[in-house]
Coordinates of C-alpha atoms and ligand atoms in Angstrom, one line a residue:
Chain A
X1 CA -45.4 -101.6 179.0
X2 CA -41.8 -101.1 177.1
X3 CA -40.0 -98.1 177.6
X4 CA -37.2 -98.2 176.0
X5 CA -36.0 -95.0 175.2
X6 CA -37.9 -93.1 177.9
X7 CA -35.1 -94.5 180.3
X8 CA -32.2 -92.6 178.5
X9 CA -33.5 -90.4 176.5
X10 CA -32.3 -86.5 179.4
X11 CA -35.9 -85.0 180.0
X12 CA -35.2 -83.6 183.1
X13 CA -32.7 -81.6 181.2
X14 CA -34.5 -81.4 178.2
X15 CA -37.0 -79.8 180.4
X16 CA -34.9 -77.0 182.5
X17 CA -33.6 -75.7 179.0
X18 CA -37.7 -74.4 178.0
X19 CA -37.6 -71.1 180.4
X20 CA -41.7 -71.2 178.8
X21 CA -42.6 -74.8 180.0
X22 CA -41.4 -73.5 183.9
X23 CA -44.5 -71.3 184.1
X24 CA -47.8 -71.3 184.4
X25 CA -51.3 -71.4 183.0
X26 CA -54.4 -70.5 184.6
X27 CA -53.0 -71.0 188.1
X28 CA -51.5 -74.8 187.0
X29 CA -48.1 -75.9 185.7
X30 CA -48.1 -75.3 182.4
X31 CA -48.7 -78.8 179.7
X32 CA -47.9 -77.3 176.5
X33 CA -49.8 -79.7 174.4
X34 CA -49.7 -77.5 170.8
X35 CA -46.0 -78.3 169.4
X36 CA -47.9 -78.4 165.8
X37 CA -48.6 -75.1 165.6
X38 CA -45.5 -73.6 167.0
X39 CA -42.4 -75.1 169.3
X40 CA -40.8 -73.7 172.6
X41 CA -37.9 -72.2 172.3
X42 CA -34.6 -73.5 174.7
X43 CA -31.9 -71.0 176.4
X44 CA -29.9 -72.4 173.9
X45 CA -31.4 -70.2 170.6
X46 CA -33.1 -67.8 173.1
X47 CA -28.6 -67.3 173.8
X48 CA -27.8 -67.7 170.4
X49 CA -30.0 -64.5 169.1
X50 CA -28.9 -62.5 171.4
X51 CA -25.4 -63.1 171.0
X52 CA -25.0 -62.4 167.4
X53 CA -27.1 -58.5 168.2
X54 CA -24.7 -58.5 170.9
X55 CA -21.5 -59.5 169.4
X56 CA -21.9 -59.8 165.4
X57 CA -24.6 -57.9 164.2
X58 CA -24.1 -55.9 160.8
X59 CA -25.5 -56.6 157.0
X60 CA -24.5 -59.6 155.1
X61 CA -22.4 -59.5 151.8
X62 CA -22.3 -55.9 151.8
X63 CA -19.1 -54.4 154.0
X64 CA -16.0 -55.1 153.8
X65 CA -15.3 -54.9 157.7
X66 CA -14.3 -57.3 160.0
X67 CA -17.8 -57.9 161.5
X68 CA -19.8 -56.9 158.4
X69 CA -17.6 -60.3 157.8
X70 CA -18.4 -62.2 160.8
X71 CA -22.2 -61.3 160.4
X72 CA -21.8 -63.2 156.5
X73 CA -19.7 -65.8 158.4
X74 CA -22.2 -66.9 161.4
X75 CA -25.0 -66.6 158.4
X76 CA -23.3 -68.9 155.8
X77 CA -22.0 -71.3 158.7
X78 CA -26.0 -71.7 159.6
X79 CA -27.1 -72.2 156.0
X80 CA -24.4 -74.9 155.6
X81 CA -26.1 -76.0 159.0
X82 CA -29.2 -76.2 157.5
X83 CA -28.0 -78.4 154.7
X84 CA -26.8 -80.8 157.0
X85 CA -30.0 -80.9 158.6
X86 CA -31.6 -82.4 155.7
X87 CA -28.8 -83.8 154.1
X88 CA -28.8 -81.8 150.5
X89 CA -26.1 -82.2 148.5
X90 CA -25.1 -78.4 148.4
X91 CA -25.9 -75.7 150.6
X92 CA -26.6 -73.4 147.7
X93 CA -29.6 -75.4 146.9
X94 CA -30.8 -73.7 150.5
X95 CA -32.8 -71.1 150.2
X96 CA -33.4 -68.7 153.7
X97 CA -37.5 -68.3 153.2
X98 CA -39.5 -66.9 156.2
X99 CA -41.9 -70.5 156.5
X100 CA -43.3 -72.8 154.3
X101 CA -46.0 -70.9 153.5
X102 CA -43.9 -68.6 151.7
X103 CA -41.4 -71.8 150.1
X104 CA -44.4 -73.3 148.7
X105 CA -45.4 -69.6 147.6
X106 CA -42.2 -69.2 146.0
X107 CA -42.4 -72.2 144.3
X108 CA -45.7 -71.6 142.8
X109 CA -44.9 -68.1 141.7
X110 CA -41.3 -68.6 140.1
X111 CA -41.6 -72.6 139.1
X112 CA -45.3 -72.5 138.6
X113 CA -44.3 -70.1 135.6
X114 CA -43.5 -72.7 132.6
X115 CA -47.7 -74.2 133.5
X116 CA -49.9 -73.9 131.0
X117 CA -53.3 -74.4 130.1
X118 CA -54.7 -78.3 130.9
X119 CA -51.8 -79.5 133.2
X120 CA -52.9 -80.8 136.1
X121 CA -51.1 -80.6 139.5
X122 CA -51.6 -83.2 142.4
X123 CA -52.0 -82.1 146.0
X124 CA -54.0 -84.2 148.6
X125 CA -56.6 -84.1 150.6
X126 CA -54.9 -83.9 154.0
X127 CA -53.1 -80.7 153.4
X128 CA -52.9 -77.1 155.3
X129 CA -54.2 -74.4 153.3
X130 CA -50.8 -73.4 152.6
X131 CA -50.8 -76.2 149.7
X132 CA -54.0 -75.4 148.6
X133 CA -54.6 -71.8 148.4
X134 CA -51.0 -70.8 146.3
X135 CA -51.7 -73.6 143.8
X136 CA -55.6 -72.9 143.5
X137 CA -54.2 -68.8 142.8
X138 CA -51.5 -70.7 140.0
X139 CA -54.1 -72.9 138.5
X140 CA -56.5 -69.6 138.2
X141 CA -53.5 -67.8 136.6
X142 CA -52.7 -70.7 134.2
X143 CA -55.7 -71.7 133.3
X144 CA -54.1 -75.3 135.5
X145 CA -56.2 -78.2 136.6
X146 CA -56.1 -78.9 140.8
X147 CA -55.9 -83.1 141.4
X148 CA -56.9 -84.3 145.0
X149 CA -55.2 -86.8 146.1
X150 CA -58.2 -88.7 148.8
X151 CA -57.4 -89.5 152.3
X152 CA -59.2 -92.9 153.7
X153 CA -60.7 -92.9 156.6
X154 CA -57.6 -94.1 158.7
X155 CA -56.0 -90.6 157.6
X156 CA -53.7 -93.0 155.3
X157 CA -53.6 -91.9 151.4
X158 CA -55.3 -93.2 149.2
X159 CA -51.7 -94.5 147.3
X160 CA -54.4 -96.3 144.3
X161 CA -56.1 -93.1 144.0
X162 CA -53.0 -91.2 143.8
X163 CA -51.8 -93.8 140.6
X164 CA -54.6 -93.4 138.6
X165 CA -54.3 -90.0 138.8
X166 CA -50.9 -89.8 137.6
X167 CA -50.2 -89.0 134.0
X168 CA -48.9 -87.3 131.1
X169 CA -50.5 -84.1 132.0
X170 CA -49.1 -84.0 135.4
X171 CA -46.3 -81.4 135.9
X172 CA -46.1 -81.4 139.5
X173 CA -47.0 -82.9 142.7
X174 CA -47.2 -81.4 146.3
X175 CA -48.1 -83.1 149.1
X176 CA -47.7 -83.1 153.2
X177 CA -45.0 -85.1 154.3
X178 CA -46.2 -84.9 157.5
X179 CA -49.9 -84.5 158.4
X180 CA -50.6 -81.2 161.2
X181 CA -54.1 -82.5 162.0
X182 CA -53.7 -85.9 161.9
X183 CA -50.3 -87.2 162.2
X184 CA -50.1 -88.9 159.2
X185 CA -46.7 -89.6 158.4
X186 CA -47.1 -89.9 153.9
X187 CA -45.0 -92.6 152.3
X188 CA -42.9 -89.8 150.3
X189 CA -40.5 -92.0 148.9
X190 CA -43.0 -94.1 146.7
X191 CA -45.3 -90.4 146.0
X192 CA -41.7 -89.4 145.0
X193 CA -40.7 -92.5 142.7
X194 CA -44.6 -92.5 141.3
X195 CA -44.5 -88.8 140.1
X196 CA -40.7 -89.4 138.9
X197 CA -42.4 -91.9 136.3
X198 CA -44.4 -89.6 134.7
X199 CA -42.0 -86.8 134.6
X200 CA -43.2 -84.6 136.8
X201 CA -42.0 -82.6 140.1
X202 CA -42.2 -83.1 143.2
X203 CA -42.1 -80.8 146.6
X204 CA -42.4 -82.1 150.1
X205 CA -43.9 -80.0 153.1
X206 CA -42.2 -80.9 155.7
X207 CA -43.5 -78.5 158.4
X208 CA -44.8 -81.8 161.0
X209 CA -41.3 -83.6 160.0
X210 CA -38.2 -81.7 160.8
X211 CA -39.6 -81.4 164.0
X212 CA -39.3 -85.4 165.2
X213 CA -36.6 -86.8 163.6
X214 CA -34.2 -87.1 161.4
X215 CA -34.9 -85.9 157.6
X216 CA -33.1 -87.0 154.3
X217 CA -34.3 -85.1 151.0
X218 CA -31.8 -87.7 149.0
X219 CA -33.1 -90.5 150.5
X220 CA -36.8 -89.2 150.1
X221 CA -35.8 -88.3 146.5
X222 CA -38.0 -85.0 146.1
X223 CA -37.2 -82.1 144.1
X224 CA -37.8 -79.3 146.4
X225 CA -38.3 -79.6 150.4
X226 CA -39.7 -76.3 153.0
X227 CA -39.8 -76.7 156.4
X228 CA -40.9 -74.0 159.3
X229 CA -38.1 -72.7 161.9
X230 CA -40.6 -72.1 164.6
X231 CA -41.9 -75.4 164.6
X232 CA -38.6 -77.2 165.5
X233 CA -37.3 -75.0 168.2
X234 CA -36.6 -72.0 166.2
X235 CA -37.1 -68.5 166.1
X236 CA -40.5 -67.3 163.7
X237 CA -39.7 -65.2 160.6
X238 CA -37.7 -68.2 159.4
X239 CA -37.6 -71.4 157.3
X240 CA -36.2 -73.1 154.7
X241 CA -36.9 -74.0 150.8
X242 CA -34.2 -76.6 149.6
X243 CA -34.4 -77.8 145.9
X244 CA -32.4 -79.4 142.9
X245 CA -29.6 -77.2 141.7
X246 CA -30.7 -77.4 138.0
X247 CA -34.4 -76.8 138.7
X248 CA -33.4 -73.7 141.3
X249 CA -30.9 -72.5 138.6
X250 CA -33.8 -73.0 135.4
X251 CA -36.1 -70.5 137.5
X252 CA -37.3 -67.1 137.4
X253 CA -36.4 -64.9 140.8
X254 CA -39.5 -64.4 142.9
X255 CA -39.0 -60.8 144.5
X256 CA -36.6 -58.2 143.0
X257 CA -34.4 -56.3 145.3
X258 CA -30.5 -55.3 146.6
X259 CA -28.9 -59.4 147.2
X260 CA -30.8 -61.3 143.8
X261 CA -28.7 -59.2 141.5
X262 CA -25.6 -59.5 139.6
X263 CA -25.5 -56.5 137.4
X264 CA -28.5 -53.6 137.5
X265 CA -29.1 -51.2 134.7
X266 CA -32.1 -49.6 133.0
X267 CA -31.3 -51.4 129.8
X268 CA -31.0 -54.9 131.7
X269 CA -30.6 -56.4 134.5
X270 CA -28.8 -59.9 135.4
X271 CA -29.4 -62.0 138.4
X272 CA -26.9 -63.2 141.2
X273 CA -26.4 -66.9 141.2
X274 CA -28.0 -69.7 143.6
X275 CA -29.4 -69.6 146.5
X276 CA -29.3 -65.0 146.3
X277 CA -31.0 -65.0 143.3
X278 CA -34.2 -65.6 145.8
X279 CA -33.0 -64.0 148.6
X280 CA -34.0 -60.6 147.9
X281 CA -33.3 -57.8 150.5
X282 CA -31.1 -57.5 154.2
X283 CA -31.9 -61.2 155.1
X284 CA -33.0 -62.1 159.0
X285 CA -29.6 -63.0 159.7
X286 CA -31.0 -64.0 163.3
X287 CA -33.5 -65.8 162.3
X288 CA -30.9 -67.9 160.6
X289 CA -28.7 -67.9 163.6
X290 CA -31.5 -69.0 165.7
X291 CA -32.6 -71.7 163.6
X292 CA -29.6 -73.0 162.8
X293 CA -29.0 -73.6 166.6
X294 CA -32.2 -74.7 167.1
X295 CA -30.6 -77.2 164.8
X296 CA -27.5 -77.7 166.4
X297 CA -30.1 -78.6 169.8
X298 CA -31.9 -81.2 168.6
X299 CA -28.7 -82.9 166.9
X300 CA -27.6 -83.0 170.0
X301 CA -30.6 -84.8 171.4
X302 CA -30.0 -87.4 168.7
X303 CA -32.8 -87.3 166.3
X304 CA -33.3 -91.0 166.3
X305 CA -33.8 -90.9 169.9
X306 CA -36.4 -87.7 169.2
X307 CA -38.2 -90.0 167.4
X308 CA -38.2 -93.3 169.5
X309 CA -39.1 -91.0 172.7
X310 CA -42.4 -89.3 170.8
X311 CA -43.1 -92.6 169.8
X312 CA -43.7 -93.5 173.0
X313 CA -45.4 -90.7 174.2
X314 CA -47.7 -91.2 171.3
X315 CA -48.6 -95.1 171.9
X316 CA -49.0 -94.5 175.6
X317 CA -51.7 -90.8 175.1
X318 CA -53.1 -92.8 172.9
X319 CA -53.8 -95.7 175.4
X320 CA -55.0 -93.6 177.7
X321 CA -56.8 -91.0 175.8
X322 CA -59.0 -94.0 174.1
X323 CA -59.6 -95.3 177.7
X324 CA -62.1 -92.4 177.8
X325 CA -66.0 -93.1 177.1
X326 CA -67.1 -91.9 173.5
X327 CA -63.4 -90.3 173.0
X328 CA -62.9 -91.1 169.0
X329 CA -59.2 -90.5 167.5
X330 CA -58.9 -89.0 164.1
X331 CA -56.2 -90.3 162.0
X332 CA -54.7 -93.8 163.4
X333 CA -52.8 -94.3 160.4
X334 CA -50.2 -97.0 161.4
X335 CA -47.2 -94.4 160.7
X336 CA -48.0 -90.8 163.2
X337 CA -45.8 -88.8 164.3
X338 CA -46.8 -86.9 167.6
X339 CA -50.1 -85.6 167.0
X340 CA -53.7 -86.8 168.8
X341 CA -56.5 -85.6 167.1
X342 CA -59.8 -86.5 169.1
X343 CA -63.2 -85.6 169.3
X344 CA -65.7 -86.8 171.9
X345 CA -69.3 -88.0 170.9
X346 CA -71.9 -85.6 171.6
X347 CA -69.5 -82.7 172.4
X348 CA -67.7 -79.8 171.4
X349 CA -64.1 -78.8 170.3
X350 CA -64.7 -75.1 171.7
X351 CA -66.1 -76.5 174.9
X352 CA -63.6 -79.8 175.4
X353 CA -60.5 -77.0 174.4
X354 CA -61.8 -74.4 176.7
X355 CA -62.4 -76.7 179.9
X356 CA -58.6 -78.2 179.3
X357 CA -56.7 -74.3 178.3
X358 CA -58.8 -73.5 182.4
X359 CA -56.9 -77.0 183.5
X360 CA -53.5 -75.4 182.5
X361 CA -53.5 -77.8 179.7
X362 CA -53.1 -76.4 176.5
X363 CA -54.5 -78.1 173.1
X364 CA -55.9 -76.8 170.1
X365 CA -59.1 -76.9 168.5
X366 CA -60.9 -76.1 164.9
X367 CA -60.1 -76.8 161.8
X368 CA -56.0 -76.3 162.1
X369 CA -56.3 -75.4 158.1
X370 CA -57.5 -77.8 157.0
X371 CA -60.7 -77.3 156.5
X372 CA -61.2 -79.6 153.4
X373 CA -59.8 -82.4 155.5
X374 CA -62.7 -81.4 158.6
X375 CA -65.0 -81.5 155.6
X376 CA -64.2 -85.1 154.6
X377 CA -64.6 -86.7 157.6
X378 CA -68.1 -84.6 158.4
X379 CA -66.7 -83.0 161.9
X380 CA -66.6 -79.4 162.2
X381 CA -63.1 -79.8 163.9
X382 CA -61.2 -81.9 166.1
X383 CA -59.6 -81.5 169.4
X384 CA -55.7 -81.5 168.6
X385 CA -53.1 -82.1 171.7
X386 CA -49.4 -82.7 169.8
X387 CA -46.4 -83.8 171.5
X388 CA -42.4 -82.2 171.3
X389 CA -39.6 -84.4 172.8
X390 CA -39.8 -81.7 176.0
X391 CA -43.4 -83.4 176.3
X392 CA -43.5 -85.9 179.4
X393 CA -45.9 -89.0 180.2
X394 CA -47.0 -86.3 183.4
X395 CA -48.3 -84.1 180.5
X396 CA -50.2 -86.6 179.4
X397 CA -51.5 -87.5 182.7
X398 CA -53.0 -84.4 182.9
X399 CA -54.5 -84.4 179.5
X400 CA -55.8 -87.4 180.4
X401 CA -57.5 -85.6 184.0
X402 CA -58.6 -82.7 182.4
X403 CA -59.8 -84.5 179.5
X404 CA -61.7 -86.5 181.8
X405 CA -63.1 -84.1 183.9
X406 CA -63.6 -81.9 180.8
X407 CA -66.1 -84.7 179.5
X408 CA -67.9 -85.3 182.9
X409 CA -69.0 -81.6 183.3
X410 CA -70.4 -82.1 179.7
X411 CA -72.2 -85.1 179.7
Chain B
X1 CA -84.7 -53.7 184.9
X2 CA -82.0 -52.2 183.0
X3 CA -79.5 -52.8 181.1
X4 CA -77.1 -52.2 183.8
X5 CA -79.3 -53.2 186.7
X6 CA -79.2 -56.6 184.9
X7 CA -75.3 -56.4 184.5
X8 CA -74.8 -55.8 188.1
X9 CA -76.7 -59.0 188.4
X10 CA -74.6 -60.9 187.0
X11 CA -71.6 -59.9 188.2
X12 CA -72.6 -60.4 191.8
X13 CA -74.3 -64.3 190.3
X14 CA -70.8 -64.3 189.4
X15 CA -68.8 -63.7 192.6
X16 CA -69.6 -66.4 194.2
X17 CA -67.5 -68.9 192.3
X18 CA -63.6 -68.7 192.9
X19 CA -62.8 -71.7 191.3
X20 CA -63.1 -71.7 187.2
X21 CA -64.5 -75.0 186.8
X22 CA -67.2 -74.1 189.5
X23 CA -67.6 -70.9 186.7
X24 CA -67.9 -72.8 184.1
X25 CA -69.9 -75.5 185.7
X26 CA -72.4 -73.1 185.8
X27 CA -71.9 -71.8 182.3
X28 CA -72.3 -74.5 181.1
X29 CA -75.8 -74.8 183.7
X30 CA -76.9 -71.5 181.7
X31 CA -75.9 -72.9 178.1
X32 CA -78.2 -76.4 178.4
X33 CA -81.3 -74.1 180.0
X34 CA -80.9 -71.7 177.1
X35 CA -84.8 -71.5 175.5
X36 CA -83.6 -73.2 171.8
X37 CA -84.0 -70.5 168.7
X38 CA -87.4 -71.6 167.0
X39 CA -85.8 -74.0 164.0
X40 CA -87.4 -71.6 161.3
X41 CA -84.6 -69.3 162.2
X42 CA -81.9 -72.1 162.7
X43 CA -81.0 -71.4 159.1
X44 CA -78.0 -69.4 157.1
X45 CA -79.5 -65.9 157.2
X46 CA -79.7 -65.9 161.1
X47 CA -76.1 -67.7 161.2
X48 CA -73.1 -65.5 162.9
X49 CA -69.9 -67.7 160.7
X50 CA -67.2 -68.3 163.8
X51 CA -64.1 -70.3 162.8
X52 CA -64.4 -72.5 166.4
X53 CA -68.2 -72.6 166.7
X54 CA -71.4 -71.4 165.3
X55 CA -74.1 -69.4 166.6
X56 CA -77.9 -68.1 165.4
X57 CA -79.1 -65.7 166.2
X58 CA -82.8 -64.1 165.8
X59 CA -84.4 -60.5 166.4
X60 CA -87.8 -59.4 166.2
X61 CA -88.8 -56.0 167.6
X62 CA -91.8 -55.7 170.3
X63 CA -93.3 -52.2 170.5
X64 CA -89.7 -50.1 171.3
X65 CA -88.3 -52.8 172.5
X66 CA -86.4 -56.1 170.8
X67 CA -86.7 -59.8 171.8
X68 CA -84.2 -61.6 171.5
X69 CA -83.2 -65.4 170.5
X70 CA -80.0 -67.5 169.8
X71 CA -78.1 -70.4 169.7
X72 CA -74.8 -71.7 169.5
X73 CA -73.5 -75.4 168.4
X74 CA -71.1 -75.2 171.4
X75 CA -72.7 -75.0 174.8
X76 CA -69.8 -73.0 176.3
X77 CA -70.6 -70.3 173.4
X78 CA -73.9 -70.9 174.4
X79 CA -73.8 -70.5 177.9
X80 CA -72.2 -67.1 177.5
X81 CA -75.3 -66.2 174.5
X82 CA -77.4 -66.7 177.5
X83 CA -75.8 -64.0 179.4
X84 CA -76.4 -61.4 176.6
X85 CA -79.3 -62.5 175.8
X86 CA -80.3 -61.8 179.5
X87 CA -79.2 -58.3 179.2
X88 CA -80.4 -57.2 176.4
X89 CA -83.7 -59.1 175.5
X90 CA -87.1 -57.2 176.1
X91 CA -84.5 -53.5 176.4
X92 CA -85.2 -50.2 174.5
X93 CA -83.7 -50.9 170.8
X94 CA -81.9 -47.2 171.6
X95 CA -80.0 -48.9 174.8
X96 CA -79.4 -51.8 172.9
X97 CA -77.4 -49.6 170.2
X98 CA -75.7 -47.6 172.9
X99 CA -74.8 -49.3 176.2
X100 CA -71.1 -50.9 176.9
X101 CA -71.7 -54.8 177.4
X102 CA -68.8 -54.9 180.4
X103 CA -70.1 -57.7 182.8
X104 CA -67.6 -60.0 180.4
X105 CA -65.2 -58.2 181.2
X106 CA -66.2 -58.1 184.7
X107 CA -66.5 -61.3 185.9
X108 CA -63.3 -62.8 183.8
X109 CA -64.8 -64.4 180.9
X110 CA -63.3 -61.5 178.1
X111 CA -61.2 -63.8 176.5
X112 CA -64.2 -65.6 174.7
X113 CA -64.5 -62.0 173.2
X114 CA -61.3 -61.9 171.9
X115 CA -61.2 -62.1 168.3
X116 CA -58.2 -65.4 168.2
X117 CA -61.4 -67.2 169.9
X118 CA -63.3 -67.0 166.7
X119 CA -66.6 -68.4 168.2
X120 CA -68.6 -66.1 167.0
X121 CA -69.9 -64.1 170.2
X122 CA -67.9 -61.0 169.2
X123 CA -69.5 -60.8 165.8
X124 CA -73.2 -62.0 167.7
X125 CA -72.6 -59.5 170.3
X126 CA -71.5 -56.8 167.2
X127 CA -75.3 -57.8 165.3
X128 CA -77.4 -57.4 168.6
X129 CA -76.4 -53.8 168.8
X130 CA -76.9 -53.1 165.1
X131 CA -79.9 -54.9 165.3
X132 CA -81.0 -51.7 167.6
X133 CA -79.2 -49.6 166.3
X134 CA -81.4 -50.0 163.0
X135 CA -84.5 -50.0 165.1
X136 CA -84.0 -47.2 167.1
X137 CA -83.1 -45.0 163.6
X138 CA -87.2 -46.5 162.5
X139 CA -88.8 -45.3 165.7
X140 CA -87.1 -42.1 164.6
X141 CA -87.8 -41.6 161.3
X142 CA -91.4 -42.6 162.2
X143 CA -91.7 -40.7 164.9
X144 CA -90.5 -37.7 163.1
X145 CA -92.7 -38.5 159.8
Ligands
PLP1 C1 -48.5 -78.9 157.5 C2 -48.1 -77.9 157.6 N1 -48.1 -77.5 156.5 C3 -48.0 -76.3 156.4 C4 -47.5 -74.8 157.5 C5 -47.4 -73.5 157.5 O1 -46.6 -73.4 158.1 P1 -45.8 -71.5 158.7 O2 -47.2 -70.9 158.8 O3 -45.1 -71.2 159.0 O4 -45.9 -71.1 157.2 C6 -47.9 -75.4 158.5 C7 -47.9 -75.3 160.0 O5 -48.8 -74.7 160.4 C8 -48.4 -77.1 158.8 O6 -48.5 -77.4 159.8

C-alpha cells in the first residue's frame, strides 16, 4: 500500500514527547485510541503551563507592575497564536471559553436573544448533545423551532434535505465540522453558502476538526467557530469561540462581572469592547498559555502532514478491522477524519470495550453523546477507536488482535 | 449457605484465575448460563437503565425470602449479574437489606460497579437491597400487627 506520509513523519520522536503514552494499562503497554474524547498532552505543553506558574503568574489586565504586564503579554500572545491557528482575520474576534460546550451556549444565550416565535434554527442529526440541548433550551425560551438535517446511511449529511429545510424563516444553522461518532467531515463551505443565501447565520462546532488538520475560518465562510483545547493536546478547561466582529459587537454580554465592563455605576453600566465583553472574571491564564503551546506544537509538526499521516492510518485500520468476520463500520462517508466506529454482529459494545481494556487497548463504547444519531441507526451505541497523530500502525495491529480475541471469546 | 458463605465461595472460585482474560472467559460463561428472566418481566417496569448496558430485574417474595431473576443485553454484565443473583437469591429479606457485598471488590471486578461504567449493575445492586428493605419492613409490620 501507499505509505508516503508515514515514511517521513517523525513518529518516534513525537511519541517520546507524550509521557502518558509510555505507560501500561492492565499490565500491557497502553494503546490509546480515545483521543476524540480527549487527547494526550506532550511534555512541551506541560512545561509551558509549569513555566507560566513558576515565572509569569499574576492576574492579567490589572496590575501596574511588571509581572502582571508579563502575564498579560503572554495571555494576549496566546490569543494571537489561536487566531492564527484558525486563520481568524483579527485576534480580537477570538474569545476564550472553557470549551466547545461553553462556546455554543454563549452564542445561544447571547446571539439567540434576538430570536422570536416561528424563527427556525437548523442543526443536524449527527450533532453532539452539546450542539442540540442549548438550542432546545433556546427554543423553549424564544418560541423558535428546531429543524434537523437528516443523516444518510453512510453517515453523510443529506444535503438535498438541508436545502429544503432552508427558507426565509431560517435564522441560524449550527452544524458539526467533523462528527465525533462517525468521523464524517461535513461540507461546511456549502453549508455556510447555502445558509447565507437565505440570510441565516452559521456556527460550526469544530471540536473534532482542529485536532486533525488545518482549519481556516475565512475559507469556510462561517460566522462563528468553536472548539475545545483538550482535544488538540491542550489542557482541559480552555477553548475558543471565534466570531465575526460585527456580530460579536451586536451581541449582548454573556456573564457579568469584572473584566467585561467599561464603567460600572448603579445608574447604569457600560461594557468593554470585544473580546473582553465576553470574558467576565479572571480568565484561565495557564489554560490559554497551555493551549497556545499545544497549537504551536501541532503547527511545528505541520498540520497538513498530520492530516495525511492520520488519513493513511485510518485507511489501514479500516482495511484491517473489516477483515474481522461480522464487523461492521458505522460511518463510511468518503470524507472522514480519524474515527473508526464499529459493531460486531450479535455482540454488545460494552462487552467488546471491556475485553479491549483488559488487553491494554483504550476505546470508547456507548452513544458518544450522540443519542439521536444512535437512534437514527437503530443501535444502542458503538465501539469507537479514534486516532491522533501520535498513534501508529502497531497500535492498529494491537487493536485488530485484541478485537479478534474478544470476538472469539464472545462468540 | 449464608450470604457470607456464598461470597467466600465465589472468591475461592476466582482465585484459580491469574490472567484477566481467563477471568472474563469465566464471567462470559456464567453470563451464558444465567437462567433467563421470564419474558413477561423483560419490560420497561423492570428495566434498570444504564448508559452502556441495560439490566432487567425481577424480585418475588417466597416466605421470608426473596427470589431474584435478572437479565442484561451485554454478556459481561449478565455474568456479573449472575454472581449477584447467586449471592442474594433465596436469602432472607432482612439479610439482603443489611449485607455488605464485598466479593466483587475481592475478585477484582469493582470497576464494573463504578458510576463511570454506567452499565446498570450499580443500580441493580441498590435495587436488590431496596427490595430486601421493603420486604423486611413488610414482614416486621405483619409480625407486629
Ligand atoms: C463534536 C463535539 N462537539 C462538542 C463536544 C463538547 O466538547 P467539550 O465537552 O470539550 O465542551 C465534543 C466533545 O466530545 C465533540 O466531540
